[in-house]
Amino acid sequence: MKSLVVDSSSGGTGSGGSTEDIIARSGSDAKVTWIDTVKFVVNTITHVLIGFVFIYTIWVCWKYGLEQIFAWHVVLCMTGFNLLMAEAILLFYSGNTWSQVMLHPQRRTVHWILQVVGSLCVIVGIALEYYWRDINNKLHFHDTHSILGLVALILMLLSMTNGLGALFSVELRRKIKPVYMKLGHQFVGLCCFVIGMAALVLGFDKKIFRNNSTPEMRTTLQVFTVLVILTSSLGVIRTILSQLKTLFR
């Protein structure tokens, strides 16, 4: 059986096609271990959870009324964080099936495209919510959900900025070590993702879900989203720890 396993630590740590990438594309014969099987199962479950939460949320917004501005706040923020940003992180994971055939430069390109589109969705989604609250004379950033969303937005803008540095880290290596740029981008990006997803978890208790769903389903959505946070973050955390270990050698 052809091996398509690529170490997740290669995500964002190399400047070109790595040895693992070459092995992945060469189709060298290697025995699939139980660890590879576990990674595949976990990754598959993660994609199912992402898809379920996303589709159900779209259905709730459709019931609520897609002509409502607030519905698009929910749709866009769910699309940005739960779908696009999660997939942008997962594509570096060694068990991620749809990105295993990509070389590292290809993964980087797909990663920043997903992140940019996801970030635009979040920015527009938060802007629509701000406008909706403004025309309805409602308070801005008054609860934990909205405060977490604001923090995630700030971190997202910071992540996009140092992400450019990480993208061109090789060209900038005379001024700053690439590992610092990539480590900073990964850490800030991970914090942004976790906090943004935490805002979604709290958002399932909002009126739009209370009126168009059951308490059991809202709890299910929250549990699924927490699981996505955990499974999506494992590869990034592993990469961060590996780079920190390298720095302190």
Coordinates of N, CA and C in Angstrom, one line a residue:
M1 N 0.9 -1.2 0.0 CA 0.0 0.0 0.0 C 0.9 1.2 0.0
K2 N 0.6 2.2 -0.8 CA 1.4 3.4 -0.9 C 1.3 4.2 0.4
S3 N 2.4 4.7 0.8 CA 2.4 5.6 2.0 C 2.2 7.0 1.6
L4 N 1.2 7.6 2.2 CA 1.0 9.1 2.0 C 1.1 9.8 3.3
V5 N 1.7 9.3 4.3 CA 1.8 9.9 5.6 C 2.9 11.0 5.5
V6 N 2.6 12.2 5.9 CA 3.6 13.3 6.0 C 3.5 13.8 7.4
D7 N 4.7 14.0 8.0 CA 4.8 14.5 9.4 C 4.1 15.8 9.5
S8 N 3.3 16.0 10.5 CA 2.6 17.3 10.7 C 3.5 18.4 11.1
S9 N 4.7 18.0 11.6 CA 5.7 19.0 12.0 C 6.3 19.7 10.8
S10 N 6.1 19.2 9.6 CA 6.5 19.9 8.4 C 5.7 21.1 8.1
G11 N 4.5 21.2 8.7 CA 3.6 22.3 8.4 C 4.2 23.6 8.8
G12 N 4.5 24.5 7.8 CA 5.0 25.8 8.1 C 6.4 25.8 8.6
T13 N 7.2 24.7 8.4 CA 8.6 24.7 9.0 C 9.6 24.6 7.9
G14 N 9.2 24.4 6.7 CA 10.2 24.3 5.6 C 10.0 25.3 4.5
S15 N 11.0 25.4 3.7 CA 10.9 26.5 2.6 C 10.6 25.8 1.3
G16 N 10.6 24.5 1.2 CA 10.4 23.9 -0.1 C 9.9 22.5 0.1
G17 N 10.0 21.7 -1.0 CA 9.5 20.3 -0.8 C 10.4 19.5 0.1
S18 N 9.9 19.0 1.2 CA 10.6 18.3 2.2 C 10.8 16.9 1.8
T19 N 11.7 16.2 2.6 CA 11.9 14.8 2.3 C 10.7 14.0 2.4
E20 N 9.9 14.3 3.5 CA 8.6 13.6 3.7 C 7.7 13.8 2.5
D21 N 7.6 15.1 1.9 CA 6.8 15.3 0.8 C 7.2 14.5 -0.4
I22 N 8.5 14.4 -0.6 CA 9.0 13.6 -1.8 C 8.6 12.1 -1.6
I23 N 8.8 11.6 -0.3 CA 8.4 10.2 -0.1 C 6.9 10.0 -0.3
A24 N 6.1 11.0 0.1 CA 4.7 10.9 -0.1 C 4.3 10.8 -1.5
R25 N 5.0 11.6 -2.4 CA 4.6 11.6 -3.8 C 5.3 10.4 -4.6
S26 N 6.4 9.8 -4.0 CA 7.1 8.8 -4.8 C 6.4 7.5 -4.7
G27 N 5.4 7.3 -3.8 CA 4.7 6.1 -3.7 C 5.5 4.9 -3.2
S28 N 6.5 5.2 -2.3 CA 7.3 4.1 -1.7 C 6.5 3.2 -0.9
D29 N 6.8 1.9 -0.9 CA 6.0 0.9 -0.2 C 6.4 1.0 1.3
A30 N 5.4 1.2 2.1 CA 5.6 1.2 3.5 C 4.4 0.7 4.2
K31 N 4.6 0.0 5.3 CA 3.5 -0.6 6.0 C 2.7 0.5 6.8
V32 N 1.4 0.5 6.7 CA 0.6 1.4 7.4 C 0.4 0.9 8.9
T33 N 0.9 1.7 9.8 CA 0.8 1.4 11.2 C -0.5 1.7 11.8
W34 N -0.7 1.2 13.0 CA -2.0 1.5 13.7 C -2.1 2.9 14.1
I35 N -1.0 3.6 14.2 CA -1.0 5.0 14.5 C -1.6 5.8 13.2
D36 N -1.1 5.3 12.0 CA -1.7 5.9 10.8 C -3.2 5.7 10.7
T37 N -3.6 4.6 11.1 CA -5.0 4.3 11.1 C -5.8 5.2 12.1
V38 N -5.3 5.3 13.3 CA -5.9 6.2 14.2 C -6.0 7.6 13.7
K39 N -4.9 8.1 13.1 CA -4.9 9.5 12.6 C -5.9 9.6 11.5
F40 N -6.1 8.6 10.6 CA -7.1 8.7 9.6 C -8.5 8.7 10.1
V41 N -8.7 7.9 11.2 CA -10.1 7.8 11.8 C -10.4 9.2 12.5
V42 N -9.4 9.7 13.2 CA -9.6 11.0 13.9 C -9.9 12.1 12.9
N43 N -9.1 12.1 11.9 CA -9.3 13.1 10.8 C -10.6 13.0 10.2
T44 N -11.0 11.8 9.8 CA -12.3 11.6 9.2 C -13.5 12.1 10.1
I45 N -13.4 11.7 11.4 CA -14.4 12.2 12.4 C -14.4 13.7 12.5
T46 N -13.3 14.3 12.5 CA -13.2 15.7 12.6 C -13.9 16.4 11.4
H47 N -13.7 15.9 10.2 CA -14.4 16.5 9.0 C -15.9 16.3 9.1
V48 N -16.3 15.1 9.6 CA -17.7 14.9 9.8 C -18.3 15.9 10.7
L49 N -17.6 16.1 11.9 CA -18.1 17.1 12.9 C -18.2 18.5 12.3
I50 N -17.2 18.9 11.6 CA -17.1 20.2 10.9 C -18.3 20.3 10.0
G51 N -18.5 19.3 9.1 CA -19.6 19.4 8.2 C -21.0 19.4 8.8
F52 N -21.2 18.6 9.9 CA -22.5 18.6 10.6 C -22.8 19.9 11.2
V53 N -21.9 20.5 11.9 CA -22.1 21.8 12.6 C -22.4 22.9 11.6
F54 N -21.6 22.9 10.5 CA -21.8 23.9 9.5 C -23.1 23.8 8.8
I55 N -23.5 22.6 8.4 CA -24.8 22.4 7.6 C -26.0 22.7 8.6
Y56 N -25.9 22.2 9.8 CA -27.0 22.5 10.7 C -27.2 24.0 11.0
T57 N -26.0 24.6 11.1 CA -26.1 26.1 11.4 C -26.7 26.8 10.2
I58 N -26.4 26.4 9.0 CA -27.0 27.0 7.8 C -28.5 26.8 7.8
W59 N -28.9 25.6 8.2 CA -30.3 25.3 8.3 C -31.0 26.1 9.3
V60 N -30.4 26.3 10.5 CA -31.0 27.2 11.5 C -31.1 28.6 11.0
C61 N -30.1 29.1 10.3 CA -30.2 30.5 9.7 C -31.3 30.6 8.6
W62 N -31.5 29.5 7.9 CA -32.5 29.5 6.9 C -33.9 29.6 7.5
K63 N -34.1 28.8 8.6 CA -35.3 28.9 9.3 C -35.5 30.3 9.9
Y64 N -34.5 30.9 10.4 CA -34.6 32.2 11.0 C -34.9 33.2 10.0
G65 N -34.4 33.0 8.8 CA -34.6 34.0 7.7 C -33.3 34.6 7.1
L66 N -32.9 34.1 6.0 CA -31.6 34.6 5.4 C -31.7 36.1 4.9
E67 N -32.9 36.6 4.9 CA -33.1 38.0 4.6 C -32.7 38.9 5.8
Q68 N -32.5 38.3 6.9 CA -32.1 39.0 8.2 C -30.6 39.2 8.2
I69 N -30.2 40.4 8.5 CA -28.7 40.7 8.6 C -28.0 39.8 9.6
F70 N -28.7 39.6 10.8 CA -28.0 38.8 11.8 C -27.8 37.4 11.4
A71 N -28.6 36.9 10.5 CA -28.4 35.5 10.0 C -27.1 35.4 9.3
W72 N -26.7 36.4 8.6 CA -25.5 36.4 7.8 C -24.2 36.6 8.7
H73 N -24.4 37.2 9.8 CA -23.4 37.3 10.8 C -23.0 35.9 11.3
V74 N -24.0 35.1 11.5 CA -23.9 33.7 12.0 C -23.3 32.8 10.8
V75 N -23.8 33.0 9.6 CA -23.3 32.2 8.5 C -21.9 32.5 8.2
L76 N -21.5 33.7 8.1 CA -20.1 34.1 7.7 C -19.1 33.8 8.8
C77 N -19.4 34.0 10.1 CA -18.5 33.6 11.1 C -18.3 32.1 11.3
M78 N -19.4 31.4 11.1 CA -19.3 29.9 11.1 C -18.5 29.4 9.9
T79 N -18.7 30.0 8.8 CA -17.9 29.6 7.6 C -16.4 29.9 7.8
G80 N -16.2 31.1 8.3 CA -14.8 31.6 8.5 C -14.0 30.7 9.5
F81 N -14.6 30.5 10.7 CA -13.8 29.8 11.7 C -14.0 28.3 11.6
N82 N -15.2 27.8 11.6 CA -15.5 26.4 11.7 C -15.1 25.6 10.5
L83 N -15.3 26.3 9.3 CA -15.1 25.6 8.1 C -13.7 25.9 7.5
L84 N -13.5 27.1 7.1 CA -12.2 27.5 6.3 C -11.0 27.5 7.2
M85 N -11.0 28.1 8.3 CA -9.8 28.1 9.2 C -9.5 26.8 9.7
A86 N -10.5 26.0 10.1 CA -10.2 24.6 10.6 C -9.6 23.8 9.5
E87 N -10.1 23.9 8.3 CA -9.5 23.2 7.1 C -8.1 23.7 6.8
A88 N -7.8 25.0 7.0 CA -6.5 25.5 6.7 C -5.5 25.0 7.7
I89 N -5.9 24.7 8.9 CA -5.0 24.1 9.9 C -4.9 22.6 9.7
L90 N -5.9 21.9 9.4 CA -5.9 20.5 9.2 C -5.1 20.0 8.0
L91 N -4.9 20.9 7.0 CA -4.2 20.4 5.8 C -2.8 20.1 6.1
F92 N -2.2 20.6 7.2 CA -0.8 20.3 7.6 C -0.7 19.0 8.4
Y93 N -1.9 18.5 8.8 CA -1.9 17.3 9.7 C -1.6 16.1 8.9
S94 N -0.8 15.2 9.4 CA -0.3 14.0 8.7 C -1.4 13.0 8.3
G95 N -2.5 13.1 9.0 CA -3.6 12.2 8.7 C -4.7 12.8 7.8
N96 N -4.5 14.0 7.4 CA -5.5 14.7 6.5 C -5.4 14.2 5.1
T97 N -6.5 13.5 4.7 CA -6.5 12.7 3.5 C -6.4 13.6 2.2
W98 N -7.1 14.7 2.2 CA -7.2 15.5 1.0 C -5.9 16.3 0.7
S99 N -5.1 16.5 1.7 CA -3.8 17.3 1.4 C -2.6 16.4 1.4
Q100 N -2.7 15.1 1.6 CA -1.5 14.2 1.6 C -0.7 14.2 0.3
V101 N -1.4 14.4 -0.8 CA -0.7 14.3 -2.1 C 0.0 15.6 -2.5
M102 N -0.2 16.6 -1.6 CA 0.4 18.0 -1.9 C 1.8 18.0 -1.4
L103 N 2.7 18.7 -2.2 CA 4.0 19.1 -1.7 C 3.8 20.2 -0.7
H104 N 4.9 20.5 0.1 CA 4.8 21.5 1.1 C 4.5 22.9 0.5
P105 N 5.1 23.3 -0.6 CA 4.8 24.7 -1.1 C 3.3 24.8 -1.5
Q106 N 2.7 23.7 -2.0 CA 1.3 23.6 -2.4 C 0.4 23.8 -1.2
R107 N 0.8 23.1 -0.1 CA 0.1 23.2 1.1 C 0.1 24.7 1.7
R108 N 1.2 25.3 1.6 CA 1.3 26.7 2.1 C 0.4 27.6 1.3
T109 N 0.3 27.4 -0.1 CA -0.5 28.2 -0.9 C -2.0 28.0 -0.6
V110 N -2.4 26.7 -0.5 CA -3.8 26.5 -0.1 C -4.1 27.0 1.3
H111 N -3.1 26.9 2.2 CA -3.3 27.4 3.6 C -3.6 28.9 3.6
W112 N -2.8 29.7 2.9 CA -3.0 31.1 3.0 C -4.3 31.5 2.2
I113 N -4.6 30.8 1.2 CA -5.9 31.1 0.5 C -7.1 30.9 1.4
L114 N -7.1 29.7 2.1 CA -8.2 29.4 3.0 C -8.3 30.4 4.1
Q115 N -7.1 30.8 4.6 CA -7.0 31.7 5.8 C -7.5 33.1 5.4
V116 N -7.1 33.5 4.2 CA -7.5 34.9 3.7 C -9.1 34.9 3.5
V117 N -9.6 33.9 2.8 CA -11.0 33.9 2.5 C -11.8 33.7 3.9
G118 N -11.3 32.9 4.8 CA -11.9 32.7 6.1 C -11.9 34.0 6.9
S119 N -10.8 34.7 6.8 CA -10.7 35.9 7.6 C -11.6 37.0 7.0
L120 N -11.7 37.1 5.7 CA -12.7 38.0 5.1 C -14.1 37.7 5.5
C121 N -14.5 36.4 5.6 CA -15.8 36.0 6.1 C -16.0 36.5 7.5
V122 N -15.1 36.3 8.4 CA -15.2 36.8 9.7 C -15.3 38.3 9.9
I123 N -14.5 39.0 9.1 CA -14.5 40.4 9.2 C -15.8 41.0 8.7
V124 N -16.3 40.5 7.6 CA -17.6 40.9 7.1 C -18.7 40.5 8.1
G125 N -18.6 39.3 8.6 CA -19.6 38.8 9.6 C -19.7 39.7 10.8
I126 N -18.6 40.1 11.4 CA -18.6 40.9 12.6 C -19.0 42.3 12.2
A127 N -18.7 42.8 11.0 CA -19.1 44.1 10.6 C -20.6 44.2 10.5
L128 N -21.2 43.1 9.9 CA -22.7 43.1 9.8 C -23.3 43.1 11.2
E129 N -22.8 42.3 12.1 CA -23.3 42.3 13.5 C -23.2 43.6 14.1
Y130 N -22.1 44.3 13.9 CA -21.9 45.7 14.5 C -23.0 46.6 13.9
Y131 N -23.2 46.5 12.6 CA -24.2 47.4 12.0 C -25.6 47.1 12.4
W132 N -25.9 45.8 12.6 CA -27.2 45.3 13.0 C -27.5 45.8 14.4
R133 N -26.5 45.7 15.3 CA -26.7 46.2 16.7 C -26.8 47.7 16.7
D134 N -26.1 48.4 15.8 CA -26.1 49.8 15.8 C -27.5 50.4 15.4
I135 N -28.1 49.8 14.3 CA -29.4 50.3 13.9 C -30.5 49.9 14.8
N136 N -30.3 48.9 15.7 CA -31.3 48.5 16.6 C -31.0 49.0 18.0
N137 N -30.1 49.9 18.1 CA -29.7 50.6 19.4 C -29.4 49.6 20.5
K138 N -28.6 48.5 20.1 CA -28.2 47.5 21.1 C -26.7 47.7 21.4
L139 N -26.3 47.3 22.6 CA -25.0 47.5 23.1 C -24.0 46.6 22.3
H140 N -22.8 47.1 22.1 CA -21.7 46.4 21.4 C -20.8 45.7 22.4
F141 N -20.4 44.5 22.0 CA -19.4 43.8 22.8 C -19.7 43.8 24.3
H142 N -20.9 43.3 24.6 CA -21.4 43.4 26.0 C -21.4 42.1 26.7
D143 N -21.2 41.0 26.0 CA -21.2 39.7 26.7 C -19.9 38.9 26.3
T144 N -19.7 37.8 26.9 CA -18.5 36.9 26.7 C -18.4 36.5 25.3
H145 N -19.5 36.2 24.6 CA -19.5 35.7 23.2 C -18.9 36.8 22.3
S146 N -19.4 38.1 22.5 CA -19.0 39.1 21.6 C -17.5 39.6 21.9
I147 N -17.2 39.5 23.2 CA -15.8 39.9 23.6 C -14.8 38.9 23.0
L148 N -15.1 37.6 23.1 CA -14.2 36.6 22.5 C -14.1 36.8 21.0
G149 N -15.2 37.2 20.4 CA -15.2 37.4 19.0 C -14.3 38.6 18.6
L150 N -14.3 39.7 19.4 CA -13.5 40.8 19.2 C -12.0 40.5 19.4
V151 N -11.7 39.7 20.5 CA -10.3 39.3 20.7 C -9.8 38.4 19.5
A152 N -10.7 37.5 19.1 CA -10.3 36.7 17.9 C -10.0 37.5 16.7
L153 N -10.9 38.6 16.5 CA -10.7 39.4 15.3 C -9.3 40.1 15.4
I154 N -9.0 40.6 16.6 CA -7.7 41.3 16.7 C -6.5 40.4 16.5
L155 N -6.6 39.2 17.1 CA -5.6 38.2 16.9 C -5.5 37.7 15.4
M156 N -6.6 37.7 14.7 CA -6.7 37.3 13.3 C -5.9 38.3 12.5
L157 N -6.1 39.6 12.7 CA -5.4 40.6 12.0 C -3.9 40.5 12.3
L158 N -3.5 40.3 13.5 CA -2.1 40.1 13.9 C -1.5 38.9 13.2
S159 N -2.3 37.8 13.2 CA -1.9 36.5 12.5 C -1.7 36.7 11.0
M160 N -2.6 37.5 10.4 CA -2.4 37.7 9.0 C -1.1 38.5 8.7
T161 N -0.8 39.5 9.6 CA 0.4 40.3 9.4 C 1.6 39.5 9.6
N162 N 1.8 38.7 10.7 CA 3.0 37.9 10.8 C 2.9 36.7 9.9
G163 N 1.8 36.4 9.4 CA 1.7 35.3 8.4 C 2.4 35.6 7.1
L164 N 2.4 36.9 6.8 CA 3.1 37.4 5.6 C 4.6 37.2 5.9
G165 N 5.0 37.5 7.1 CA 6.4 37.3 7.4 C 6.8 35.8 7.4
A166 N 5.9 35.0 7.9 CA 6.2 33.5 7.8 C 6.3 33.0 6.4
L167 N 5.4 33.6 5.5 CA 5.3 33.2 4.1 C 6.6 33.5 3.4
F168 N 7.2 34.6 3.8 CA 8.5 35.1 3.1 C 9.6 35.0 4.1
S169 N 9.6 34.0 5.0 CA 10.6 33.9 6.1 C 12.0 33.6 5.5
V170 N 12.0 32.9 4.4 CA 13.3 32.5 3.8 C 14.0 33.8 3.3
E171 N 13.2 34.6 2.6 CA 13.7 35.9 2.1 C 14.1 36.8 3.1
L172 N 13.5 36.7 4.3 CA 13.8 37.7 5.4 C 14.8 37.1 6.4
R173 N 15.4 36.0 6.1 CA 16.2 35.3 7.1 C 17.4 36.1 7.6
R174 N 17.9 37.0 6.8 CA 19.0 37.8 7.2 C 18.7 38.8 8.3
K175 N 17.4 39.2 8.4 CA 16.9 40.1 9.4 C 16.4 39.4 10.6
I176 N 15.7 38.3 10.4 CA 15.2 37.5 11.6 C 15.1 36.0 11.2
K177 N 15.4 35.2 12.2 CA 15.4 33.8 11.9 C 14.0 33.3 11.5
P178 N 13.9 32.5 10.4 CA 12.6 32.0 10.0 C 11.8 31.3 11.1
V179 N 12.5 30.6 12.0 CA 11.8 29.9 13.0 C 11.0 30.8 13.9
Y180 N 11.5 32.0 14.1 CA 10.8 33.0 15.0 C 9.5 33.5 14.3
M181 N 9.6 33.7 13.0 CA 8.4 34.2 12.2 C 7.4 33.1 12.2
K182 N 7.8 31.9 11.9 CA 6.8 30.8 11.8 C 6.2 30.5 13.2
L183 N 7.0 30.5 14.2 CA 6.6 30.2 15.6 C 5.5 31.2 16.0
G184 N 5.8 32.5 15.7 CA 4.9 33.5 16.1 C 3.6 33.4 15.4
H185 N 3.7 33.1 14.1 CA 2.4 33.0 13.3 C 1.6 31.8 13.8
Q186 N 2.3 30.7 14.1 CA 1.5 29.5 14.5 C 0.9 29.7 15.9
F187 N 1.6 30.4 16.8 CA 1.1 30.6 18.1 C -0.1 31.5 18.1
V188 N 0.1 32.7 17.4 CA -1.0 33.7 17.4 C -2.2 33.1 16.6
G189 N -1.9 32.4 15.5 CA -3.0 31.8 14.7 C -3.8 30.8 15.5
L190 N -3.1 29.9 16.3 CA -3.8 28.9 17.1 C -4.6 29.6 18.2
C191 N -4.1 30.7 18.8 CA -4.9 31.4 19.8 C -6.2 32.0 19.2
C192 N -6.0 32.6 18.0 CA -7.1 33.2 17.2 C -8.2 32.1 16.9
F193 N -7.8 30.9 16.5 CA -8.7 29.9 16.1 C -9.4 29.4 17.3
V194 N -8.7 29.1 18.4 CA -9.3 28.6 19.6 C -10.3 29.6 20.2
I195 N -10.0 30.8 20.3 CA -10.8 31.8 20.9 C -12.1 32.1 20.0
G196 N -11.8 32.1 18.6 CA -12.9 32.3 17.7 C -13.9 31.1 17.8
M197 N -13.4 29.9 17.9 CA -14.3 28.7 18.0 C -15.0 28.7 19.3
A198 N -14.3 29.2 20.4 CA -15.0 29.3 21.7 C -16.2 30.3 21.6
A199 N -16.0 31.4 20.8 CA -17.1 32.3 20.6 C -18.3 31.6 20.0
L200 N -18.0 30.7 19.0 CA -19.1 30.0 18.4 C -19.8 29.1 19.3
V201 N -19.0 28.4 20.2 CA -19.6 27.5 21.2 C -20.6 28.3 22.1
L202 N -20.3 29.5 22.5 CA -21.2 30.4 23.3 C -22.3 30.9 22.4
G203 N -22.1 31.0 21.1 CA -23.1 31.5 20.2 C -24.3 30.6 20.0
F204 N -24.0 29.3 20.3 CA -25.1 28.3 20.2 C -26.2 28.5 21.2
D205 N -25.9 29.3 22.2 CA -27.0 29.6 23.3 C -27.7 30.9 22.9
K206 N -27.4 31.5 21.8 CA -28.1 32.7 21.4 C -29.5 32.4 21.0
K207 N -30.3 33.5 20.9 CA -31.8 33.4 20.6 C -32.1 32.7 19.3
I208 N -31.2 32.9 18.3 CA -31.5 32.3 17.0 C -31.5 30.8 17.1
F209 N -30.6 30.2 17.9 CA -30.6 28.8 18.1 C -31.6 28.3 19.1
R210 N -31.9 29.1 20.1 CA -32.9 28.7 21.1 C -34.3 28.6 20.5
N211 N -34.6 29.5 19.5 CA -35.9 29.5 18.9 C -36.0 28.5 17.7
N212 N -34.9 28.1 17.2 CA -34.9 27.2 16.0 C -34.2 25.9 16.2
S213 N -34.0 25.5 17.5 CA -33.4 24.2 17.7 C -33.8 23.7 19.1
T214 N -33.4 22.5 19.5 CA -33.7 22.0 20.8 C -32.5 22.1 21.7
P215 N -32.7 22.1 23.0 CA -31.6 22.2 24.0 C -30.6 21.1 23.7
E216 N -31.1 19.9 23.4 CA -30.2 18.7 23.2 C -29.3 19.0 22.0
M217 N -29.9 19.5 20.9 CA -29.1 19.8 19.7 C -28.1 20.9 19.9
R218 N -28.5 21.9 20.7 CA -27.5 23.0 21.0 C -26.3 22.4 21.8
T219 N -26.6 21.5 22.7 CA -25.5 20.9 23.5 C -24.6 20.1 22.6
T220 N -25.3 19.4 21.6 CA -24.5 18.5 20.7 C -23.6 19.4 19.8
L221 N -24.1 20.5 19.3 CA -23.3 21.4 18.5 C -22.1 21.9 19.3
Q222 N -22.3 22.2 20.6 CA -21.2 22.7 21.5 C -20.2 21.7 21.7
V223 N -20.6 20.4 21.9 CA -19.7 19.3 22.1 C -18.9 19.1 20.9
F224 N -19.6 19.0 19.7 CA -18.9 18.8 18.5 C -17.8 19.8 18.2
T225 N -18.2 21.1 18.4 CA -17.3 22.2 18.2 C -16.0 22.1 19.1
V226 N -16.2 21.8 20.3 CA -15.1 21.6 21.2 C -14.2 20.5 20.7
L227 N -14.8 19.4 20.3 CA -14.0 18.3 19.7 C -13.2 18.7 18.5
V228 N -13.8 19.5 17.7 CA -13.1 20.1 16.5 C -11.9 20.9 16.9
I229 N -12.1 21.7 17.9 CA -11.0 22.6 18.4 C -9.8 21.7 18.9
L230 N -10.1 20.6 19.6 CA -9.1 19.7 20.1 C -8.4 19.0 19.0
T231 N -9.1 18.4 18.1 CA -8.5 17.5 17.1 C -7.8 18.4 16.0
S232 N -8.3 19.6 15.8 CA -7.7 20.5 14.8 C -6.4 21.1 15.3
S233 N -6.3 21.2 16.6 CA -5.1 21.9 17.2 C -3.9 21.0 17.5
L234 N -4.1 19.7 17.5 CA -3.1 18.8 17.9 C -1.8 18.9 17.0
G235 N -2.0 19.0 15.7 CA -0.8 19.1 14.8 C -0.1 20.4 15.0
V236 N -0.8 21.5 15.2 CA -0.2 22.8 15.4 C 0.6 22.8 16.7
I237 N 0.0 22.3 17.8 CA 0.7 22.2 19.1 C 1.9 21.4 19.0
R238 N 1.9 20.3 18.3 CA 3.0 19.5 18.1 C 4.1 20.2 17.4
T239 N 3.8 21.0 16.4 CA 4.8 21.7 15.6 C 5.4 22.8 16.5
I240 N 4.6 23.5 17.3 CA 5.1 24.6 18.1 C 6.0 24.0 19.2
L241 N 5.7 22.9 19.8 CA 6.6 22.3 20.8 C 7.9 21.8 20.2
S242 N 7.8 21.3 18.9 CA 9.0 20.9 18.2 C 9.9 22.0 18.0
Q243 N 9.4 23.2 17.5 CA 10.2 24.3 17.2 C 10.8 25.0 18.5
L244 N 10.0 24.9 19.6 CA 10.5 25.4 20.8 C 11.7 24.6 21.3
K245 N 11.6 23.3 21.1 CA 12.6 22.4 21.5 C 13.9 22.7 20.7
T246 N 13.7 23.0 19.4 CA 14.8 23.4 18.5 C 15.5 24.6 19.0
L247 N 14.7 25.6 19.4 CA 15.2 26.9 19.8 C 16.0 26.8 21.1
F248 N 15.7 25.9 22.0 CA 16.3 25.9 23.3 C 17.4 24.8 23.4
R249 N 17.8 24.3 22.2 CA 18.9 23.3 22.2 C 20.2 24.0 22.4

